[in-house]
């Protein structure tokens, strides 16, 4: 029996007795780990809890193969792209969604607050990007639908907590789940999805030390954007990097003889041609397309461009089509 454990800890212990599923038990045990003071006197207890969690995770994974019937959450894609905010527990995923969109997810200082995915729209300059908050990536707890959601998305925003002493364990676990979901190849740093790596909570000074520890083991040095979701630090850069990672461009259009439509640009994959643009405007336009007058951003005179012309961000396009009558 360890003396001097905080009352919260004992409350969780009581909760644990009532928990039924391995998932519930793991969530409570992780909370107990978080609450427990970390010193010599609690080392044995920490070990016990860790091995209990490991056992339950194994049990949960085995059970998952046969459990069926619960509704599978899916999120319909909206806007210029779908970005899934993923990561270990308590890294600030829900805080980020609440900070940059109008969505109101639950936020709490204990793990596994978020149980189902929740979308919100992020306004980046003149386009809207869909951000989806998700439950933590955790082996034994993460369900297959989360893997589906990640694989179907346009990109993953992997949010890490740069104030977490256990960041290496969390990364290890995250990598395992990504492998299980077939998003990461085993023993390589290769992913089948575009991932933007983001370190959160840089309003707390210790972040630099933890970032160094992280970068010693993972090739993230140049690729890790550091932010504070709570204090809105580096959010402009986050927007730019999301836009860049989505690998899309904006194209404004105008109808001959009318002023340009500069409010609602089309968003299409980078390196798309005028023909691709025509396709996304209307299927008939692909057949009737003759040429386009095209203005480069900041240049006064239009150029005349054909189907194969490769578009760039912020091009303004006036399509001329054959009369089908
Ligand atoms: N200091 C600090 N705390 C944060 C920041 N972002 C989130 N948190 C806190 O971290 C805890 C977990 O946040 P939450 O958004 O629920 O994390 P999630 O489990 O990843 O969704 C909460 O207590 C938040 O207030 C941040 O930028 N700075
Ligand atoms: Mg959450």
CSV table of C-alpha atoms and ligand atoms in Angstrom, one decimal:
chain,number,residue,atom,x,y,z
A,1,UNK,CA,0.0,0.0,0.0
A,2,UNK,CA,1.5,3.3,-1.0
A,3,UNK,CA,0.9,6.2,1.4
A,4,UNK,CA,-0.1,9.7,0.4
A,5,UNK,CA,-1.9,9.1,-2.9
A,6,UNK,CA,-4.2,12.0,-3.8
A,7,UNK,CA,-7.9,11.6,-3.1
A,8,UNK,CA,-8.6,11.7,-6.9
A,9,UNK,CA,-6.6,8.6,-7.3
A,10,UNK,CA,-8.7,6.7,-4.8
A,11,UNK,CA,-11.9,8.0,-6.5
A,12,UNK,CA,-10.6,6.5,-9.8
A,13,UNK,CA,-9.8,3.2,-8.0
A,14,UNK,CA,-13.4,3.0,-7.0
A,15,UNK,CA,-14.5,3.8,-10.5
A,16,UNK,CA,-12.3,1.0,-11.8
A,17,UNK,CA,-14.2,-1.5,-9.8
A,18,UNK,CA,-17.4,-0.6,-11.6
A,19,UNK,CA,-15.8,-0.5,-15.1
A,20,UNK,CA,-17.0,-3.3,-17.4
A,21,UNK,CA,-15.2,-3.2,-20.7
A,22,UNK,CA,-11.4,-3.4,-21.0
A,23,UNK,CA,-11.6,-0.1,-22.9
A,24,UNK,CA,-13.2,1.6,-19.9
A,25,UNK,CA,-10.7,0.0,-17.5
A,26,UNK,CA,-7.7,1.1,-19.6
A,27,UNK,CA,-9.0,4.7,-19.8
A,28,UNK,CA,-9.4,4.8,-16.0
A,29,UNK,CA,-6.0,3.2,-15.4
A,30,UNK,CA,-4.4,5.8,-17.7
A,31,UNK,CA,-6.1,8.5,-15.6
A,32,UNK,CA,-4.7,6.9,-12.5
A,33,UNK,CA,-1.2,6.9,-14.0
A,34,UNK,CA,-1.6,10.6,-14.8
A,35,UNK,CA,-2.8,11.5,-11.3
A,36,UNK,CA,-0.2,9.5,-9.4
A,37,UNK,CA,2.8,11.4,-8.2
A,38,UNK,CA,6.0,10.1,-9.9
A,39,UNK,CA,8.7,9.2,-7.4
A,40,UNK,CA,10.6,6.3,-5.9
A,41,UNK,CA,7.7,5.4,-3.5
A,42,UNK,CA,5.2,4.9,-6.3
A,43,UNK,CA,7.6,3.1,-8.8
A,44,UNK,CA,6.2,-0.4,-8.0
A,45,UNK,CA,2.6,0.8,-8.3
A,46,UNK,CA,3.4,2.5,-11.6
A,47,UNK,CA,4.8,-0.8,-12.9
A,48,UNK,CA,1.8,-2.7,-11.7
A,49,UNK,CA,-0.6,-0.3,-13.4
A,50,UNK,CA,1.5,-0.4,-16.6
A,51,UNK,CA,1.4,-4.2,-16.8
A,52,UNK,CA,-2.4,-4.2,-16.0
A,53,UNK,CA,-2.9,-1.8,-18.9
A,54,UNK,CA,-0.8,-4.0,-21.2
A,55,UNK,CA,-2.8,-7.0,-20.3
A,56,UNK,CA,-6.1,-5.3,-20.8
A,57,UNK,CA,-5.0,-3.9,-24.2
A,58,UNK,CA,-4.2,-7.4,-25.3
A,59,UNK,CA,-7.6,-8.6,-24.1
A,60,UNK,CA,-9.3,-5.7,-25.9
A,61,UNK,CA,-7.4,-6.4,-29.2
A,62,UNK,CA,-8.4,-10.0,-29.1
A,63,UNK,CA,-12.0,-9.2,-28.4
A,64,UNK,CA,-12.2,-6.6,-31.1
A,65,UNK,CA,-11.9,-9.2,-33.9
A,66,UNK,CA,-15.2,-10.7,-33.0
A,67,UNK,CA,-17.1,-7.7,-31.7
A,68,UNK,CA,-19.6,-6.4,-34.2
A,69,UNK,CA,-22.7,-4.3,-34.4
A,70,UNK,CA,-21.7,-0.9,-33.0
A,71,UNK,CA,-22.4,2.0,-35.4
A,72,UNK,CA,-19.3,3.0,-37.4
A,73,UNK,CA,-18.7,6.8,-37.2
A,74,UNK,CA,-17.9,8.4,-40.6
A,75,UNK,CA,-17.5,12.0,-41.5
A,76,UNK,CA,-18.6,13.3,-44.9
A,77,UNK,CA,-15.9,15.4,-46.5
A,78,UNK,CA,-16.7,19.1,-46.9
A,79,UNK,CA,-14.7,22.1,-48.1
A,80,UNK,CA,-11.3,22.2,-49.8
A,81,UNK,CA,-9.9,19.1,-47.9
A,82,UNK,CA,-10.4,16.9,-44.9
A,83,UNK,CA,-7.7,17.0,-42.2
A,84,UNK,CA,-7.9,14.5,-39.4
A,85,UNK,CA,-6.4,15.7,-36.1
A,86,UNK,CA,-4.9,12.6,-34.5
A,87,UNK,CA,-2.4,11.8,-31.8
A,88,UNK,CA,-1.9,10.3,-28.3
A,89,UNK,CA,-4.2,11.2,-25.5
A,90,UNK,CA,-4.3,14.7,-24.0
A,91,UNK,CA,-2.1,16.4,-26.6
A,92,UNK,CA,-4.7,19.1,-27.2
A,93,UNK,CA,-6.6,17.8,-30.3
A,94,UNK,CA,-10.0,19.0,-29.1
A,95,UNK,CA,-8.5,22.3,-27.9
A,96,UNK,CA,-7.0,22.8,-31.4
A,97,UNK,CA,-10.4,22.1,-33.0
A,98,UNK,CA,-12.1,24.5,-30.6
A,99,UNK,CA,-9.5,27.2,-31.3
A,100,UNK,CA,-9.5,27.2,-35.1
A,101,UNK,CA,-13.1,26.3,-35.9
A,102,UNK,CA,-16.6,27.1,-34.4
A,103,UNK,CA,-17.0,23.5,-33.2
A,104,UNK,CA,-17.3,23.0,-29.4
A,105,UNK,CA,-15.7,19.6,-28.5
A,106,UNK,CA,-15.3,18.5,-24.9
A,107,UNK,CA,-11.9,19.4,-23.4
A,108,UNK,CA,-10.5,17.9,-20.2
A,109,UNK,CA,-7.2,17.2,-18.5
A,110,UNK,CA,-7.7,13.5,-18.6
A,111,UNK,CA,-7.3,11.1,-21.5
A,112,UNK,CA,-10.0,9.7,-23.8
A,113,UNK,CA,-12.5,12.6,-23.4
A,114,UNK,CA,-13.2,12.4,-27.1
A,115,UNK,CA,-15.1,9.2,-28.1
A,116,UNK,CA,-16.4,10.0,-31.5
A,117,UNK,CA,-15.0,12.1,-34.4
A,118,UNK,CA,-16.1,15.7,-34.5
A,119,UNK,CA,-15.7,18.0,-37.6
A,120,UNK,CA,-15.4,21.7,-37.8
A,121,UNK,CA,-14.5,24.2,-40.6
A,122,UNK,CA,-11.2,26.1,-40.5
A,123,UNK,CA,-11.1,29.3,-42.5
A,124,UNK,CA,-7.7,29.6,-44.2
A,125,UNK,CA,-7.6,32.9,-46.1
A,126,UNK,CA,-10.5,32.5,-48.6
A,127,UNK,CA,-11.1,28.8,-48.3
A,128,UNK,CA,-12.6,26.5,-45.8
A,129,UNK,CA,-10.8,23.3,-44.7
A,130,UNK,CA,-12.5,20.5,-42.7
A,131,UNK,CA,-10.8,19.6,-39.5
A,132,UNK,CA,-11.9,16.4,-37.7
A,133,UNK,CA,-11.1,15.9,-34.0
A,134,UNK,CA,-10.7,12.2,-33.0
A,135,UNK,CA,-10.2,9.9,-30.0
A,136,UNK,CA,-6.6,9.2,-29.1
A,137,UNK,CA,-4.5,6.7,-31.0
A,138,UNK,CA,-3.9,4.0,-28.6
A,139,UNK,CA,-3.3,0.3,-29.2
A,140,UNK,CA,-6.1,-1.8,-27.9
A,141,UNK,CA,-8.4,1.1,-27.7
A,142,UNK,CA,-8.4,2.6,-31.1
A,143,UNK,CA,-11.1,1.0,-33.2
A,144,UNK,CA,-10.9,0.1,-36.8
A,145,UNK,CA,-13.2,2.9,-37.9
A,146,UNK,CA,-10.5,5.4,-36.8
A,147,UNK,CA,-8.1,3.6,-39.2
A,148,UNK,CA,-10.7,3.9,-42.0
A,149,UNK,CA,-11.2,7.6,-41.3
A,150,UNK,CA,-7.5,8.3,-41.4
A,151,UNK,CA,-6.9,6.3,-44.6
A,152,UNK,CA,-9.8,8.1,-46.4
A,153,UNK,CA,-8.8,11.5,-45.3
A,154,UNK,CA,-6.7,14.0,-47.4
A,155,UNK,CA,-4.1,14.3,-44.6
A,156,UNK,CA,-3.3,13.7,-41.0
A,157,UNK,CA,-2.4,16.4,-38.5
A,158,UNK,CA,-0.4,14.5,-35.9
A,159,UNK,CA,-0.5,16.4,-32.7
A,160,UNK,CA,2.0,15.7,-30.0
A,161,UNK,CA,2.3,17.2,-26.5
A,162,UNK,CA,5.7,18.8,-26.0
A,163,UNK,CA,5.3,19.0,-22.2
A,164,UNK,CA,4.8,15.2,-21.9
A,165,UNK,CA,7.8,13.4,-20.2
A,166,UNK,CA,6.5,10.2,-21.7
A,167,UNK,CA,6.6,11.5,-25.2
A,168,UNK,CA,8.8,8.6,-26.5
A,169,UNK,CA,6.5,5.9,-25.2
A,170,UNK,CA,3.5,7.8,-26.7
A,171,UNK,CA,5.3,8.0,-30.1
A,172,UNK,CA,6.2,4.4,-29.9
A,173,UNK,CA,2.6,3.5,-29.3
A,174,UNK,CA,1.4,5.9,-32.0
A,175,UNK,CA,3.7,4.2,-34.5
A,176,UNK,CA,2.4,0.8,-33.6
A,177,UNK,CA,-1.2,1.9,-34.1
A,178,UNK,CA,-0.3,3.5,-37.5
A,179,UNK,CA,1.3,0.2,-38.5
A,180,UNK,CA,-1.7,-1.7,-37.4
A,181,UNK,CA,-3.9,0.6,-39.5
A,182,UNK,CA,-1.5,0.1,-42.5
A,183,UNK,CA,-0.6,3.8,-42.6
A,184,UNK,CA,3.0,3.2,-41.7
A,185,UNK,CA,5.3,0.6,-43.1
A,186,UNK,CA,7.0,-1.5,-40.4
A,187,UNK,CA,10.6,-0.5,-39.5
A,188,UNK,CA,10.6,2.4,-41.9
A,189,UNK,CA,9.7,6.1,-41.7
A,190,UNK,CA,7.4,5.7,-44.7
A,191,UNK,CA,3.7,6.6,-44.5
A,192,UNK,CA,0.9,6.0,-47.0
A,193,UNK,CA,-0.7,9.3,-46.0
A,194,UNK,CA,0.5,12.8,-45.9
A,195,UNK,CA,1.3,13.7,-42.3
A,196,UNK,CA,1.9,17.1,-40.8
A,197,UNK,CA,3.7,16.8,-37.5
A,198,UNK,CA,2.8,19.4,-34.9
A,199,UNK,CA,4.1,19.8,-31.4
A,200,UNK,CA,1.6,21.6,-29.0
A,201,UNK,CA,1.8,23.5,-25.7
A,202,UNK,CA,4.8,25.7,-26.4
A,203,UNK,CA,3.4,28.3,-24.0
A,204,UNK,CA,5.0,26.0,-21.3
A,205,UNK,CA,8.8,26.6,-21.5
A,206,UNK,CA,9.9,22.9,-21.0
A,207,UNK,CA,8.8,22.2,-24.6
A,208,UNK,CA,12.3,22.8,-26.0
A,209,UNK,CA,13.9,20.0,-24.0
A,210,UNK,CA,11.1,17.5,-24.9
A,211,UNK,CA,11.4,18.5,-28.5
A,212,UNK,CA,15.1,17.8,-28.4
A,213,UNK,CA,14.5,14.4,-26.9
A,214,UNK,CA,11.9,13.6,-29.5
A,215,UNK,CA,14.1,14.7,-32.4
A,216,UNK,CA,17.0,12.6,-31.2
A,217,UNK,CA,14.9,9.5,-31.9
A,218,UNK,CA,12.7,10.5,-34.8
A,219,UNK,CA,13.6,12.3,-38.0
A,220,UNK,CA,11.3,15.3,-37.2
A,221,UNK,CA,13.7,18.1,-36.7
A,222,UNK,CA,12.8,20.1,-39.8
A,223,UNK,CA,9.3,18.8,-40.1
A,224,UNK,CA,7.8,19.5,-36.6
A,225,UNK,CA,5.8,22.7,-36.4
A,226,UNK,CA,5.5,24.0,-32.9
A,227,UNK,CA,2.3,25.6,-31.7
A,228,UNK,CA,0.1,26.5,-28.8
A,229,UNK,CA,-3.5,25.5,-29.5
A,230,UNK,CA,-4.6,27.2,-26.3
A,231,UNK,CA,-2.7,30.5,-26.8
A,232,UNK,CA,-3.0,30.5,-30.6
A,233,UNK,CA,0.8,30.6,-31.2
A,234,UNK,CA,1.9,29.9,-34.8
A,235,UNK,CA,-1.6,29.2,-36.0
A,236,UNK,CA,-1.0,31.3,-39.2
A,237,UNK,CA,1.9,29.0,-40.1
A,238,UNK,CA,-0.2,26.0,-39.3
A,239,UNK,CA,-2.8,27.2,-41.9
A,240,UNK,CA,-0.1,27.7,-44.5
A,241,UNK,CA,1.4,24.2,-43.9
A,242,UNK,CA,-2.0,22.5,-44.0
A,243,UNK,CA,-2.7,24.2,-47.3
A,244,UNK,CA,0.7,23.2,-48.6
A,245,UNK,CA,0.4,19.6,-47.3
A,246,UNK,CA,-3.1,19.3,-48.9
A,247,UNK,CA,-1.3,20.1,-52.1
A,248,UNK,CA,-4.1,22.1,-53.6
A,249,UNK,CA,-4.5,25.4,-55.4
A,250,UNK,CA,-7.2,28.0,-55.7
A,251,UNK,CA,-8.5,29.1,-59.0
A,252,UNK,CA,-10.8,32.1,-59.5
A,253,UNK,CA,-13.2,32.2,-62.4
A,254,UNK,CA,-15.0,34.8,-64.5
A,255,UNK,CA,-17.6,34.7,-67.1
A,256,UNK,CA,-16.8,36.6,-70.3
A,257,UNK,CA,-18.0,40.2,-70.1
A,258,UNK,CA,-18.6,39.9,-66.3
A,259,UNK,CA,-16.4,40.9,-63.4
A,260,UNK,CA,-14.3,38.2,-61.8
A,261,UNK,CA,-15.7,36.0,-59.0
A,262,UNK,CA,-13.0,36.6,-56.3
A,263,UNK,CA,-14.9,35.3,-53.3
A,264,UNK,CA,-15.4,31.6,-53.8
A,265,UNK,CA,-12.4,30.1,-55.6
A,266,UNK,CA,-12.4,26.5,-56.9
A,267,UNK,CA,-9.9,24.4,-55.1
A,268,UNK,CA,-8.3,21.6,-57.1
A,269,UNK,CA,-5.1,19.5,-56.8
A,270,UNK,CA,-1.9,21.3,-57.5
A,271,UNK,CA,-0.6,20.9,-61.0
A,272,UNK,CA,-4.1,20.4,-62.4
A,273,UNK,CA,-4.7,21.5,-66.0
A,274,UNK,CA,-7.4,23.8,-67.4
A,275,UNK,CA,-9.1,20.6,-68.6
A,276,UNK,CA,-9.2,19.3,-65.0
A,277,UNK,CA,-10.7,22.6,-63.9
A,278,UNK,CA,-13.3,22.5,-66.7
A,279,UNK,CA,-14.2,18.9,-65.5
A,280,UNK,CA,-14.7,20.1,-62.0
A,281,UNK,CA,-16.9,23.0,-63.1
A,282,UNK,CA,-19.2,21.0,-65.4
A,283,UNK,CA,-18.9,17.7,-67.3
A,284,UNK,CA,-20.1,19.3,-70.6
A,285,UNK,CA,-17.5,22.0,-70.3
A,286,UNK,CA,-14.8,19.4,-70.9
A,287,UNK,CA,-16.2,18.7,-74.4
A,288,UNK,CA,-17.0,22.3,-75.3
A,289,UNK,CA,-13.8,23.9,-74.0
A,290,UNK,CA,-12.1,26.1,-76.7
A,291,UNK,CA,-9.5,28.2,-74.8
A,292,UNK,CA,-9.2,30.3,-71.7
A,293,UNK,CA,-8.1,33.8,-71.0
A,294,UNK,CA,-5.9,33.5,-67.9
A,295,UNK,CA,-4.6,36.2,-65.6
A,296,UNK,CA,-1.6,35.4,-63.4
A,297,UNK,CA,-1.8,37.0,-60.0
A,298,UNK,CA,-0.5,40.5,-60.0
A,299,UNK,CA,-0.1,40.7,-63.8
A,300,UNK,CA,-2.3,42.9,-65.9
A,301,UNK,CA,-2.6,41.2,-69.3
A,302,UNK,CA,-4.2,37.9,-69.8
A,303,UNK,CA,-2.6,35.0,-71.7
A,304,UNK,CA,-4.5,32.7,-74.0
A,305,UNK,CA,-4.2,29.1,-72.7
A,306,UNK,CA,-5.3,25.6,-74.0
A,307,UNK,CA,-6.5,22.5,-72.2
A,308,UNK,CA,-3.1,21.2,-71.2
A,309,UNK,CA,-2.1,24.4,-69.5
A,310,UNK,CA,-1.0,23.7,-65.9
A,311,UNK,CA,-2.7,26.0,-63.4
A,312,UNK,CA,-1.1,27.7,-60.4
A,313,UNK,CA,-2.5,29.0,-57.1
A,314,UNK,CA,-4.6,32.2,-57.5
A,315,UNK,CA,-4.9,32.1,-61.3
A,316,UNK,CA,-8.0,33.8,-62.7
A,317,UNK,CA,-9.6,32.0,-65.5
A,318,UNK,CA,-12.2,32.9,-68.1
A,319,UNK,CA,-13.2,29.8,-70.1
A,320,UNK,CA,-14.5,30.2,-73.6
A,321,UNK,CA,-16.6,27.3,-74.9
A,322,UNK,CA,-18.2,26.3,-78.1
A,323,UNK,CA,-21.8,27.0,-78.5
A,324,UNK,CA,-23.5,23.5,-78.4
A,325,UNK,CA,-26.8,24.7,-80.0
B,1,LIG,N1,-0.7,24.8,-21.7
B,1,LIG,C1,-1.4,24.3,-22.6
B,1,LIG,N2,-2.3,23.4,-22.4
B,1,LIG,C2,-3.1,22.9,-23.4
B,1,LIG,C3,-2.9,23.4,-24.8
B,1,LIG,N3,-3.7,22.7,-25.6
B,1,LIG,C4,-4.4,21.9,-24.8
B,1,LIG,N4,-4.0,22.0,-23.5
B,1,LIG,C5,-4.6,21.3,-22.3
B,1,LIG,O1,-4.3,19.9,-22.4
B,1,LIG,C6,-5.4,19.1,-21.9
B,1,LIG,C7,-5.9,18.2,-22.9
B,1,LIG,O2,-6.6,18.9,-23.9
B,1,LIG,P1,-7.6,18.2,-24.9
B,1,LIG,O3,-7.9,19.2,-26.0
B,1,LIG,O4,-8.8,17.7,-24.2
B,1,LIG,O5,-6.7,17.1,-25.5
B,1,LIG,P2,-7.1,15.8,-26.4
B,1,LIG,O6,-7.3,14.7,-25.5
B,1,LIG,O7,-5.9,15.6,-27.3
B,1,LIG,O8,-8.4,16.2,-27.2
B,1,LIG,C8,-6.4,20.1,-21.4
B,1,LIG,O9,-6.2,20.3,-20.0
B,1,LIG,C9,-6.1,21.4,-22.2
B,1,LIG,O10,-6.5,22.6,-21.5
B,1,LIG,C10,-1.8,24.4,-25.0
B,1,LIG,O11,-1.6,24.9,-26.1
B,1,LIG,N5,-1.1,24.8,-23.9
B,2,LIG,MG1,-10.2,15.2,-27.2
